[in-house]
Amino acid sequence: MAIRYELIKTCKQSGARLGRLHTPHGVIETPIFMPVGTQATVKAMTPEELKDMNAQIILSNTYHLYLRPGHKLIEKAGGLHKFMNWDRPILTDSGGFQVFSLGPLRKIREEGVEFRSHLDGSKHFISPEIAVEIQNSLGSDIMMAFDECAPYPADYDYVKNSLERTTRWAKRCKDAHKNTDQQALFGIIQGGMYKDLRKQSAEEIIGLDFPGYSVGGLSVGEPKDIMYDVLEYTTPLMPKDKPRYLMGVGSPDDLIEGVIRGIDMFDCVLPSRIGRNGTAMTSRGKVVIKNASHTESFEPLDTECGCYTCKNYSKAYLRHLFKANEILGLRLLTNHNLHFLLNLMEEVRQAIREDRLLDYRKDFFEKYGYNL
Ligand code: PRF
Ligand code: ZN
């Protein structure tokens, strides 16, 4: 077995889980946020900078690396860890979600998905077997099954067909995956916003016995209260002795609400993407750095933050960098936002240790507000 999940304790106040995930590239403390490095780089950050902010695991994408530079090239380079100079754990998403985001550029068949590259329009085909083969070449610690993420809204029959195909594909992924000692393959639960379909998917996927499970198909445009409700229904159906991953979720409020509902792992492009656009997440809500109100603010982005950016630079300077289109500005905001979310998860872990996560949530929202 490539990975082992150790449940250390559950928070007496909230039921949230504190754990450790042992992987071939080291131990991850959970709950954890995973910065996204779609193209074998967390945009604008070096691996040293990621380590300085205590990133324990990053996520990368099968679809993008298959198209460019090609998984065979990365295999030749000695695998994704070596290629990108990152020696801590890596999780790769299967490409399912990315291919389905292509809209009219793709065609779903039982065998797999035919699509055109977003780069040059060339024709490609990814099946469950091919998604596994690509991720085997990349050498990620955790691989994801090839699934279909139904859009929101979608009608009942569509979601039912789609989750049943996702189960058949999950089985094919499992059969195609051979080196289970070095790489763990996670199953993905779908079922849209329909509880009985979530139950069906959970039972089918868990029945296939994967070393970890994710909840897919959420945070696809539905209102937050629906997402929390579906999540709250789904996590109790999942085994307690395996890690649980909520895919594509990463706003501060969703991380806290997800952990309270029993989730251990999260990933999202949000902190890095909005950072490059000049928006910072802070303990007092979001800061849009180009706003005129920051022109003469010689304070850091967040007086409570210990990141490199906040220790060394003022909002006035960061605003200047963004107004002048200087590349350092987006590096500094990316660094701050990722540090902010990683630190938030460290605080969440500490609150679980001390059985006070509901108190922590209350304090957090009182300061932070609900503006992201
Ligand atoms: N499936 C996969 N990747 C994903 C998702 C999914 O449903 C989501 C949904 N939020 C994000 N990333 N394979
Ligand atoms: Zn900071």
PDB file of N, CA, C and O in Angstrom, residues 255-327:
ATOM      1  N   LEU A 255     -13.307  25.996   3.434  1.00  0.00           N
ATOM      2  CA  LEU A 255     -12.354  25.086   4.085  1.00  0.00           C
ATOM      3  C   LEU A 255     -12.820  24.772   5.499  1.00  0.00           C
ATOM      4  O   LEU A 255     -12.868  23.607   5.904  1.00  0.00           O
ATOM      5  N   ILE A 256     -13.181  25.796   6.248  1.00  0.00           N
ATOM      6  CA  ILE A 256     -13.608  25.575   7.636  1.00  0.00           C
ATOM      7  C   ILE A 256     -14.894  24.743   7.669  1.00  0.00           C
ATOM      8  O   ILE A 256     -15.001  23.767   8.424  1.00  0.00           O
ATOM      9  N   GLU A 257     -15.862  25.092   6.815  1.00  0.00           N
ATOM     10  CA  GLU A 257     -17.127  24.340   6.791  1.00  0.00           C
ATOM     11  C   GLU A 257     -16.882  22.894   6.327  1.00  0.00           C
ATOM     12  O   GLU A 257     -17.536  21.963   6.798  1.00  0.00           O
ATOM     13  N   GLY A 258     -15.955  22.705   5.406  1.00  0.00           N
ATOM     14  CA  GLY A 258     -15.633  21.356   4.925  1.00  0.00           C
ATOM     15  C   GLY A 258     -15.004  20.499   6.015  1.00  0.00           C
ATOM     16  O   GLY A 258     -15.370  19.341   6.187  1.00  0.00           O
ATOM     17  N   VAL A 259     -14.067  21.072   6.749  1.00  0.00           N
ATOM     18  CA  VAL A 259     -13.405  20.330   7.831  1.00  0.00           C
ATOM     19  C   VAL A 259     -14.435  19.919   8.881  1.00  0.00           C
ATOM     20  O   VAL A 259     -14.429  18.790   9.374  1.00  0.00           O
ATOM     21  N   ILE A 260     -15.343  20.844   9.204  1.00  0.00           N
ATOM     22  CA  ILE A 260     -16.373  20.553  10.212  1.00  0.00           C
ATOM     23  C   ILE A 260     -17.274  19.400   9.743  1.00  0.00           C
ATOM     24  O   ILE A 260     -17.784  18.633  10.559  1.00  0.00           O
ATOM     25  N   ARG A 261     -17.397  19.247   8.431  1.00  0.00           N
ATOM     26  CA  ARG A 261     -18.197  18.140   7.884  1.00  0.00           C
ATOM     27  C   ARG A 261     -17.360  16.891   7.604  1.00  0.00           C
ATOM     28  O   ARG A 261     -17.816  15.982   6.915  1.00  0.00           O
ATOM     29  N   GLY A 262     -16.126  16.865   8.107  1.00  0.00           N
ATOM     30  CA  GLY A 262     -15.347  15.626   8.054  1.00  0.00           C
ATOM     31  C   GLY A 262     -14.390  15.469   6.893  1.00  0.00           C
ATOM     32  O   GLY A 262     -13.957  14.354   6.590  1.00  0.00           O
ATOM     33  N   ILE A 263     -14.029  16.578   6.233  1.00  0.00           N
ATOM     34  CA  ILE A 263     -13.083  16.503   5.106  1.00  0.00           C
ATOM     35  C   ILE A 263     -11.642  16.681   5.598  1.00  0.00           C
ATOM     36  O   ILE A 263     -11.382  17.427   6.539  1.00  0.00           O
ATOM     37  N   ASP A 264     -10.692  15.976   4.934  1.00  0.00           N
ATOM     38  CA  ASP A 264      -9.278  16.006   5.320  1.00  0.00           C
ATOM     39  C   ASP A 264      -8.387  16.742   4.320  1.00  0.00           C
ATOM     40  O   ASP A 264      -7.281  17.157   4.669  1.00  0.00           O
ATOM     41  N   MET A 265      -8.812  16.828   3.055  1.00  0.00           N
ATOM     42  CA  MET A 265      -7.938  17.398   2.015  1.00  0.00           C
ATOM     43  C   MET A 265      -8.756  18.300   1.086  1.00  0.00           C
ATOM     44  O   MET A 265      -9.908  17.986   0.778  1.00  0.00           O
ATOM     45  N   PHE A 266      -8.109  19.380   0.640  1.00  0.00           N
ATOM     46  CA  PHE A 266      -8.735  20.344  -0.270  1.00  0.00           C
ATOM     47  C   PHE A 266      -7.696  20.818  -1.282  1.00  0.00           C
ATOM     48  O   PHE A 266      -6.505  20.850  -0.974  1.00  0.00           O
ATOM     49  N   ASP A 267      -8.169  21.257  -2.458  1.00  0.00           N
ATOM     50  CA  ASP A 267      -7.285  21.954  -3.403  1.00  0.00           C
ATOM     51  C   ASP A 267      -8.115  23.027  -4.082  1.00  0.00           C
ATOM     52  O   ASP A 267      -9.338  22.880  -4.208  1.00  0.00           O
ATOM     53  N   CYS A 268      -7.456  24.073  -4.527  1.00  0.00           N
ATOM     54  CA  CYS A 268      -8.177  25.099  -5.292  1.00  0.00           C
ATOM     55  C   CYS A 268      -7.190  26.083  -5.911  1.00  0.00           C
ATOM     56  O   CYS A 268      -6.158  26.377  -5.306  1.00  0.00           O
ATOM     57  N   VAL A 269      -7.531  26.580  -7.093  1.00  0.00           N
ATOM     58  CA  VAL A 269      -6.692  27.610  -7.719  1.00  0.00           C
ATOM     59  C   VAL A 269      -6.990  28.994  -7.137  1.00  0.00           C
ATOM     60  O   VAL A 269      -6.270  29.943  -7.421  1.00  0.00           O
ATOM     61  N   LEU A 270      -8.050  29.103  -6.328  1.00  0.00           N
ATOM     62  CA  LEU A 270      -8.510  30.425  -5.889  1.00  0.00           C
ATOM     63  C   LEU A 270      -7.409  31.326  -5.293  1.00  0.00           C
ATOM     64  O   LEU A 270      -7.236  32.452  -5.758  1.00  0.00           O
ATOM     65  N   PRO A 271      -6.655  30.862  -4.278  1.00  0.00           N
ATOM     66  CA  PRO A 271      -5.693  31.781  -3.659  1.00  0.00           C
ATOM     67  C   PRO A 271      -4.632  32.270  -4.646  1.00  0.00           C
ATOM     68  O   PRO A 271      -4.289  33.457  -4.652  1.00  0.00           O
ATOM     69  N   SER A 272      -4.121  31.356  -5.480  1.00  0.00           N
ATOM     70  CA  SER A 272      -3.079  31.778  -6.416  1.00  0.00           C
ATOM     71  C   SER A 272      -3.676  32.625  -7.540  1.00  0.00           C
ATOM     72  O   SER A 272      -3.104  33.641  -7.938  1.00  0.00           O
ATOM     73  N   ARG A 273      -4.859  32.249  -8.025  1.00  0.00           N
ATOM     74  CA  ARG A 273      -5.473  33.010  -9.122  1.00  0.00           C
ATOM     75  C   ARG A 273      -5.832  34.434  -8.697  1.00  0.00           C
ATOM     76  O   ARG A 273      -5.476  35.398  -9.372  1.00  0.00           O
ATOM     77  N   ILE A 274      -6.517  34.582  -7.566  1.00  0.00           N
ATOM     78  CA  ILE A 274      -6.896  35.949  -7.176  1.00  0.00           C
ATOM     79  C   ILE A 274      -5.669  36.750  -6.750  1.00  0.00           C
ATOM     80  O   ILE A 274      -5.631  37.962  -6.927  1.00  0.00           O
ATOM     81  N   GLY A 275      -4.650  36.058  -6.239  1.00  0.00           N
ATOM     82  CA  GLY A 275      -3.398  36.751  -5.907  1.00  0.00           C
ATOM     83  C   GLY A 275      -2.784  37.402  -7.140  1.00  0.00           C
ATOM     84  O   GLY A 275      -2.384  38.571  -7.111  1.00  0.00           O
ATOM     85  N   ARG A 276      -2.755  36.675  -8.236  1.00  0.00           N
ATOM     86  CA  ARG A 276      -2.193  37.239  -9.476  1.00  0.00           C
ATOM     87  C   ARG A 276      -3.058  38.382 -10.001  1.00  0.00           C
ATOM     88  O   ARG A 276      -2.570  39.246 -10.724  1.00  0.00           O
ATOM     89  N   ASN A 277      -4.339  38.368  -9.634  1.00  0.00           N
ATOM     90  CA  ASN A 277      -5.224  39.462 -10.049  1.00  0.00           C
ATOM     91  C   ASN A 277      -5.223  40.630  -9.063  1.00  0.00           C
ATOM     92  O   ASN A 277      -6.000  41.566  -9.217  1.00  0.00           O
ATOM     93  N   GLY A 278      -4.423  40.517  -8.007  1.00  0.00           N
ATOM     94  CA  GLY A 278      -4.323  41.646  -7.088  1.00  0.00           C
ATOM     95  C   GLY A 278      -5.294  41.625  -5.928  1.00  0.00           C
ATOM     96  O   GLY A 278      -5.554  42.654  -5.321  1.00  0.00           O
ATOM     97  N   THR A 279      -5.840  40.445  -5.597  1.00  0.00           N
ATOM     98  CA  THR A 279      -6.715  40.340  -4.432  1.00  0.00           C
ATOM     99  C   THR A 279      -6.052  39.467  -3.371  1.00  0.00           C
ATOM    100  O   THR A 279      -5.580  38.377  -3.670  1.00  0.00           O
ATOM    101  N   ALA A 280      -6.019  39.971  -2.150  1.00  0.00           N
ATOM    102  CA  ALA A 280      -5.419  39.221  -1.044  1.00  0.00           C
ATOM    103  C   ALA A 280      -6.505  38.739  -0.098  1.00  0.00           C
ATOM    104  O   ALA A 280      -7.484  39.441   0.152  1.00  0.00           O
ATOM    105  N   MET A 281      -6.321  37.511   0.418  1.00  0.00           N
ATOM    106  CA  MET A 281      -7.175  37.007   1.496  1.00  0.00           C
ATOM    107  C   MET A 281      -6.492  37.392   2.801  1.00  0.00           C
ATOM    108  O   MET A 281      -5.316  37.101   2.971  1.00  0.00           O
ATOM    109  N   THR A 282      -7.222  38.041   3.693  1.00  0.00           N
ATOM    110  CA  THR A 282      -6.600  38.395   4.972  1.00  0.00           C
ATOM    111  C   THR A 282      -7.538  38.018   6.107  1.00  0.00           C
ATOM    112  O   THR A 282      -8.706  37.688   5.876  1.00  0.00           O
ATOM    113  N   SER A 283      -7.031  38.107   7.333  1.00  0.00           N
ATOM    114  CA  SER A 283      -7.856  37.721   8.482  1.00  0.00           C
ATOM    115  C   SER A 283      -9.043  38.686   8.659  1.00  0.00           C
ATOM    116  O   SER A 283      -9.960  38.401   9.409  1.00  0.00           O
ATOM    117  N   ARG A 284      -9.001  39.826   7.949  1.00  0.00           N
ATOM    118  CA  ARG A 284     -10.156  40.738   8.014  1.00  0.00           C
ATOM    119  C   ARG A 284     -10.893  40.834   6.678  1.00  0.00           C
ATOM    120  O   ARG A 284     -11.487  41.859   6.356  1.00  0.00           O
ATOM    121  N   GLY A 285     -10.856  39.772   5.917  1.00  0.00           N
ATOM    122  CA  GLY A 285     -11.561  39.747   4.635  1.00  0.00           C
ATOM    123  C   GLY A 285     -10.634  40.064   3.482  1.00  0.00           C
ATOM    124  O   GLY A 285      -9.422  40.131   3.646  1.00  0.00           O
ATOM    125  N   LYS A 286     -11.217  40.249   2.294  1.00  0.00           N
ATOM    126  CA  LYS A 286     -10.328  40.422   1.156  1.00  0.00           C
ATOM    127  C   LYS A 286      -9.906  41.867   0.943  1.00  0.00           C
ATOM    128  O   LYS A 286     -10.633  42.800   1.285  1.00  0.00           O
ATOM    129  N   VAL A 287      -8.698  42.006   0.417  1.00  0.00           N
ATOM    130  CA  VAL A 287      -8.115  43.316   0.134  1.00  0.00           C
ATOM    131  C   VAL A 287      -7.836  43.385  -1.361  1.00  0.00           C
ATOM    132  O   VAL A 287      -7.130  42.531  -1.898  1.00  0.00           O
ATOM    133  N   VAL A 288      -8.440  44.372  -2.034  1.00  0.00           N
ATOM    134  CA  VAL A 288      -8.166  44.585  -3.456  1.00  0.00           C
ATOM    135  C   VAL A 288      -7.065  45.638  -3.524  1.00  0.00           C
ATOM    136  O   VAL A 288      -7.295  46.807  -3.229  1.00  0.00           O
ATOM    137  N   ILE A 289      -5.872  45.172  -3.870  1.00  0.00           N
ATOM    138  CA  ILE A 289      -4.682  45.996  -3.631  1.00  0.00           C
ATOM    139  C   ILE A 289      -4.641  47.270  -4.477  1.00  0.00           C
ATOM    140  O   ILE A 289      -4.039  48.259  -4.072  1.00  0.00           O
ATOM    141  N   LYS A 290      -5.307  47.268  -5.630  1.00  0.00           N
ATOM    142  CA  LYS A 290      -5.260  48.468  -6.464  1.00  0.00           C
ATOM    143  C   LYS A 290      -6.181  49.595  -5.982  1.00  0.00           C
ATOM    144  O   LYS A 290      -6.123  50.709  -6.506  1.00  0.00           O
ATOM    145  N   ASN A 291      -7.034  49.293  -4.990  1.00  0.00           N
ATOM    146  CA  ASN A 291      -7.939  50.345  -4.507  1.00  0.00           C
ATOM    147  C   ASN A 291      -7.179  51.581  -4.030  1.00  0.00           C
ATOM    148  O   ASN A 291      -6.148  51.464  -3.355  1.00  0.00           O
ATOM    149  N   ALA A 292      -7.722  52.743  -4.371  1.00  0.00           N
ATOM    150  CA  ALA A 292      -7.069  54.009  -4.021  1.00  0.00           C
ATOM    151  C   ALA A 292      -6.862  54.142  -2.513  1.00  0.00           C
ATOM    152  O   ALA A 292      -5.924  54.786  -2.058  1.00  0.00           O
ATOM    153  N   SER A 293      -7.739  53.474  -1.731  1.00  0.00           N
ATOM    154  CA  SER A 293      -7.637  53.584  -0.276  1.00  0.00           C
ATOM    155  C   SER A 293      -6.293  53.080   0.269  1.00  0.00           C
ATOM    156  O   SER A 293      -5.922  53.391   1.396  1.00  0.00           O
ATOM    157  N   HIS A 294      -5.558  52.296  -0.539  1.00  0.00           N
ATOM    158  CA  HIS A 294      -4.279  51.766  -0.051  1.00  0.00           C
ATOM    159  C   HIS A 294      -3.081  52.613  -0.479  1.00  0.00           C
ATOM    160  O   HIS A 294      -1.941  52.272  -0.170  1.00  0.00           O
ATOM    161  N   THR A 295      -3.341  53.720  -1.183  1.00  0.00           N
ATOM    162  CA  THR A 295      -2.252  54.523  -1.752  1.00  0.00           C
ATOM    163  C   THR A 295      -1.192  54.894  -0.713  1.00  0.00           C
ATOM    164  O   THR A 295      -0.004  54.798  -0.966  1.00  0.00           O
ATOM    165  N   GLU A 296      -1.640  55.304   0.453  1.00  0.00           N
ATOM    166  CA  GLU A 296      -0.676  55.753   1.472  1.00  0.00           C
ATOM    167  C   GLU A 296      -0.710  54.854   2.709  1.00  0.00           C
ATOM    168  O   GLU A 296      -0.436  55.290   3.816  1.00  0.00           O
ATOM    169  N   SER A 297      -1.063  53.576   2.489  1.00  0.00           N
ATOM    170  CA  SER A 297      -1.081  52.654   3.619  1.00  0.00           C
ATOM    171  C   SER A 297       0.270  51.953   3.741  1.00  0.00           C
ATOM    172  O   SER A 297       0.614  51.102   2.920  1.00  0.00           O
ATOM    173  N   PHE A 298       1.021  52.304   4.755  1.00  0.00           N
ATOM    174  CA  PHE A 298       2.364  51.732   4.927  1.00  0.00           C
ATOM    175  C   PHE A 298       2.354  50.543   5.878  1.00  0.00           C
ATOM    176  O   PHE A 298       3.368  50.134   6.404  1.00  0.00           O
ATOM    177  N   GLU A 299       1.165  49.989   6.070  1.00  0.00           N
ATOM    178  CA  GLU A 299       0.968  48.777   6.866  1.00  0.00           C
ATOM    179  C   GLU A 299       1.060  47.552   5.967  1.00  0.00           C
ATOM    180  O   GLU A 299       0.822  47.654   4.758  1.00  0.00           O
ATOM    181  N   PRO A 300       1.350  46.371   6.545  1.00  0.00           N
ATOM    182  CA  PRO A 300       1.310  45.150   5.713  1.00  0.00           C
ATOM    183  C   PRO A 300      -0.137  44.792   5.327  1.00  0.00           C
ATOM    184  O   PRO A 300      -1.084  45.323   5.896  1.00  0.00           O
ATOM    185  N   LEU A 301      -0.259  43.858   4.360  1.00  0.00           N
ATOM    186  CA  LEU A 301      -1.571  43.363   3.923  1.00  0.00           C
ATOM    187  C   LEU A 301      -2.397  42.902   5.108  1.00  0.00           C
ATOM    188  O   LEU A 301      -3.584  43.166   5.204  1.00  0.00           O
ATOM    189  N   ASP A 302      -1.749  42.151   6.006  1.00  0.00           N
ATOM    190  CA  ASP A 302      -2.436  41.567   7.147  1.00  0.00           C
ATOM    191  C   ASP A 302      -1.475  41.649   8.329  1.00  0.00           C
ATOM    192  O   ASP A 302      -0.425  41.001   8.324  1.00  0.00           O
ATOM    193  N   THR A 303      -1.830  42.473   9.326  1.00  0.00           N
ATOM    194  CA  THR A 303      -0.909  42.687  10.457  1.00  0.00           C
ATOM    195  C   THR A 303      -0.695  41.398  11.259  1.00  0.00           C
ATOM    196  O   THR A 303       0.258  41.285  12.008  1.00  0.00           O
ATOM    197  N   GLU A 304      -1.605  40.409  11.081  1.00  0.00           N
ATOM    198  CA  GLU A 304      -1.460  39.157  11.831  1.00  0.00           C
ATOM    199  C   GLU A 304      -0.725  38.082  11.048  1.00  0.00           C
ATOM    200  O   GLU A 304      -0.565  36.963  11.525  1.00  0.00           O
ATOM    201  N   CYS A 305      -0.292  38.402   9.822  1.00  0.00           N
ATOM    202  CA  CYS A 305       0.307  37.374   8.962  1.00  0.00           C
ATOM    203  C   CYS A 305       1.824  37.390   9.090  1.00  0.00           C
ATOM    204  O   CYS A 305       2.435  38.455   9.123  1.00  0.00           O
ATOM    205  N   GLY A 306       2.417  36.200   9.136  1.00  0.00           N
ATOM    206  CA  GLY A 306       3.867  36.099   9.270  1.00  0.00           C
ATOM    207  C   GLY A 306       4.564  35.748   7.960  1.00  0.00           C
ATOM    208  O   GLY A 306       5.707  35.302   7.976  1.00  0.00           O
ATOM    209  N   CYS A 307       3.915  35.958   6.832  1.00  0.00           N
ATOM    210  CA  CYS A 307       4.526  35.547   5.555  1.00  0.00           C
ATOM    211  C   CYS A 307       5.624  36.523   5.135  1.00  0.00           C
ATOM    212  O   CYS A 307       5.733  37.629   5.662  1.00  0.00           O
ATOM    213  N   TYR A 308       6.400  36.114   4.163  1.00  0.00           N
ATOM    214  CA  TYR A 308       7.509  36.938   3.657  1.00  0.00           C
ATOM    215  C   TYR A 308       7.000  38.300   3.188  1.00  0.00           C
ATOM    216  O   TYR A 308       7.610  39.337   3.462  1.00  0.00           O
ATOM    217  N   THR A 309       5.863  38.303   2.511  1.00  0.00           N
ATOM    218  CA  THR A 309       5.308  39.555   1.975  1.00  0.00           C
ATOM    219  C   THR A 309       4.933  40.507   3.116  1.00  0.00           C
ATOM    220  O   THR A 309       5.294  41.680   3.103  1.00  0.00           O
ATOM    221  N   CYS A 310       4.212  39.988   4.097  1.00  0.00           N
ATOM    222  CA  CYS A 310       3.744  40.841   5.188  1.00  0.00           C
ATOM    223  C   CYS A 310       4.880  41.285   6.119  1.00  0.00           C
ATOM    224  O   CYS A 310       4.802  42.337   6.732  1.00  0.00           O
ATOM    225  N   LYS A 311       5.940  40.479   6.206  1.00  0.00           N
ATOM    226  CA  LYS A 311       7.064  40.871   7.062  1.00  0.00           C
ATOM    227  C   LYS A 311       7.871  42.012   6.440  1.00  0.00           C
ATOM    228  O   LYS A 311       8.561  42.737   7.135  1.00  0.00           O
ATOM    229  N   ASN A 312       7.785  42.149   5.098  1.00  0.00           N
ATOM    230  CA  ASN A 312       8.724  43.048   4.414  1.00  0.00           C
ATOM    231  C   ASN A 312       8.119  44.185   3.596  1.00  0.00           C
ATOM    232  O   ASN A 312       8.846  45.109   3.229  1.00  0.00           O
ATOM    233  N   TYR A 313       6.833  44.114   3.277  1.00  0.00           N
ATOM    234  CA  TYR A 313       6.300  45.099   2.327  1.00  0.00           C
ATOM    235  C   TYR A 313       4.979  45.711   2.790  1.00  0.00           C
ATOM    236  O   TYR A 313       4.194  45.057   3.471  1.00  0.00           O
ATOM    237  N   SER A 314       4.750  46.935   2.381  1.00  0.00           N
ATOM    238  CA  SER A 314       3.515  47.646   2.732  1.00  0.00           C
ATOM    239  C   SER A 314       2.486  47.514   1.617  1.00  0.00           C
ATOM    240  O   SER A 314       2.823  47.212   0.465  1.00  0.00           O
ATOM    241  N   LYS A 315       1.229  47.793   1.973  1.00  0.00           N
ATOM    242  CA  LYS A 315       0.169  47.809   0.957  1.00  0.00           C
ATOM    243  C   LYS A 315       0.457  48.892  -0.086  1.00  0.00           C
ATOM    244  O   LYS A 315       0.202  48.693  -1.276  1.00  0.00           O
ATOM    245  N   ALA A 316       0.992  50.018   0.342  1.00  0.00           N
ATOM    246  CA  ALA A 316       1.298  51.099  -0.610  1.00  0.00           C
ATOM    247  C   ALA A 316       2.290  50.611  -1.671  1.00  0.00           C
ATOM    248  O   ALA A 316       2.125  50.877  -2.873  1.00  0.00           O
ATOM    249  N   TYR A 317       3.304  49.857  -1.224  1.00  0.00           N
ATOM    250  CA  TYR A 317       4.304  49.353  -2.175  1.00  0.00           C
ATOM    251  C   TYR A 317       3.687  48.296  -3.093  1.00  0.00           C
ATOM    252  O   TYR A 317       3.884  48.324  -4.316  1.00  0.00           O
ATOM    253  N   LEU A 318       2.900  47.382  -2.509  1.00  0.00           N
ATOM    254  CA  LEU A 318       2.269  46.326  -3.324  1.00  0.00           C
ATOM    255  C   LEU A 318       1.321  46.953  -4.347  1.00  0.00           C
ATOM    256  O   LEU A 318       1.260  46.532  -5.505  1.00  0.00           O
ATOM    257  N   ARG A 319       0.582  47.986  -3.920  1.00  0.00           N
ATOM    258  CA  ARG A 319      -0.321  48.685  -4.845  1.00  0.00           C
ATOM    259  C   ARG A 319       0.471  49.289  -6.001  1.00  0.00           C
ATOM    260  O   ARG A 319       0.096  49.160  -7.173  1.00  0.00           O
ATOM    261  N   HIS A 320       1.593  49.907  -5.651  1.00  0.00           N
ATOM    262  CA  HIS A 320       2.453  50.480  -6.690  1.00  0.00           C
ATOM    263  C   HIS A 320       2.891  49.397  -7.689  1.00  0.00           C
ATOM    264  O   HIS A 320       2.842  49.598  -8.901  1.00  0.00           O
ATOM    265  N   LEU A 321       3.330  48.236  -7.174  1.00  0.00           N
ATOM    266  CA  LEU A 321       3.791  47.165  -8.069  1.00  0.00           C
ATOM    267  C   LEU A 321       2.678  46.744  -9.029  1.00  0.00           C
ATOM    268  O   LEU A 321       2.907  46.535 -10.219  1.00  0.00           O
ATOM    269  N   PHE A 322       1.450  46.614  -8.511  1.00  0.00           N
ATOM    270  CA  PHE A 322       0.336  46.205  -9.385  1.00  0.00           C
ATOM    271  C   PHE A 322      -0.018  47.312 -10.379  1.00  0.00           C
ATOM    272  O   PHE A 322      -0.279  47.032 -11.549  1.00  0.00           O
ATOM    273  N   LYS A 323      -0.027  48.560  -9.932  1.00  0.00           N
ATOM    274  CA  LYS A 323      -0.335  49.664 -10.853  1.00  0.00           C
ATOM    275  C   LYS A 323       0.709  49.749 -11.966  1.00  0.00           C
ATOM    276  O   LYS A 323       0.394  50.089 -13.106  1.00  0.00           O
ATOM    277  N   ALA A 324       1.963  49.427 -11.621  1.00  0.00           N
ATOM    278  CA  ALA A 324       3.049  49.521 -12.600  1.00  0.00           C
ATOM    279  C   ALA A 324       3.246  48.211 -13.369  1.00  0.00           C
ATOM    280  O   ALA A 324       4.194  48.085 -14.140  1.00  0.00           O
ATOM    281  N   ASN A 325       2.349  47.223 -13.131  1.00  0.00           N
ATOM    282  CA  ASN A 325       2.456  45.923 -13.795  1.00  0.00           C
ATOM    283  C   ASN A 325       3.788  45.237 -13.571  1.00  0.00           C
ATOM    284  O   ASN A 325       4.332  44.600 -14.487  1.00  0.00           O
ATOM    285  N   GLU A 326       4.322  45.363 -12.377  1.00  0.00           N
ATOM    286  CA  GLU A 326       5.592  44.717 -12.072  1.00  0.00           C
ATOM    287  C   GLU A 326       5.347  43.274 -11.620  1.00  0.00           C
ATOM    288  O   GLU A 326       4.472  43.018 -10.792  1.00  0.00           O
ATOM    289  N   ILE A 327       6.173  42.370 -12.131  1.00  0.00           N
ATOM    290  CA  ILE A 327       5.983  40.935 -11.900  1.00  0.00           C
ATOM    291  C   ILE A 327       6.118  40.562 -10.414  1.00  0.00           C
ATOM    292  O   ILE A 327       5.509  39.608  -9.935  1.00  0.00           O
TER     293      ILE A 327
END
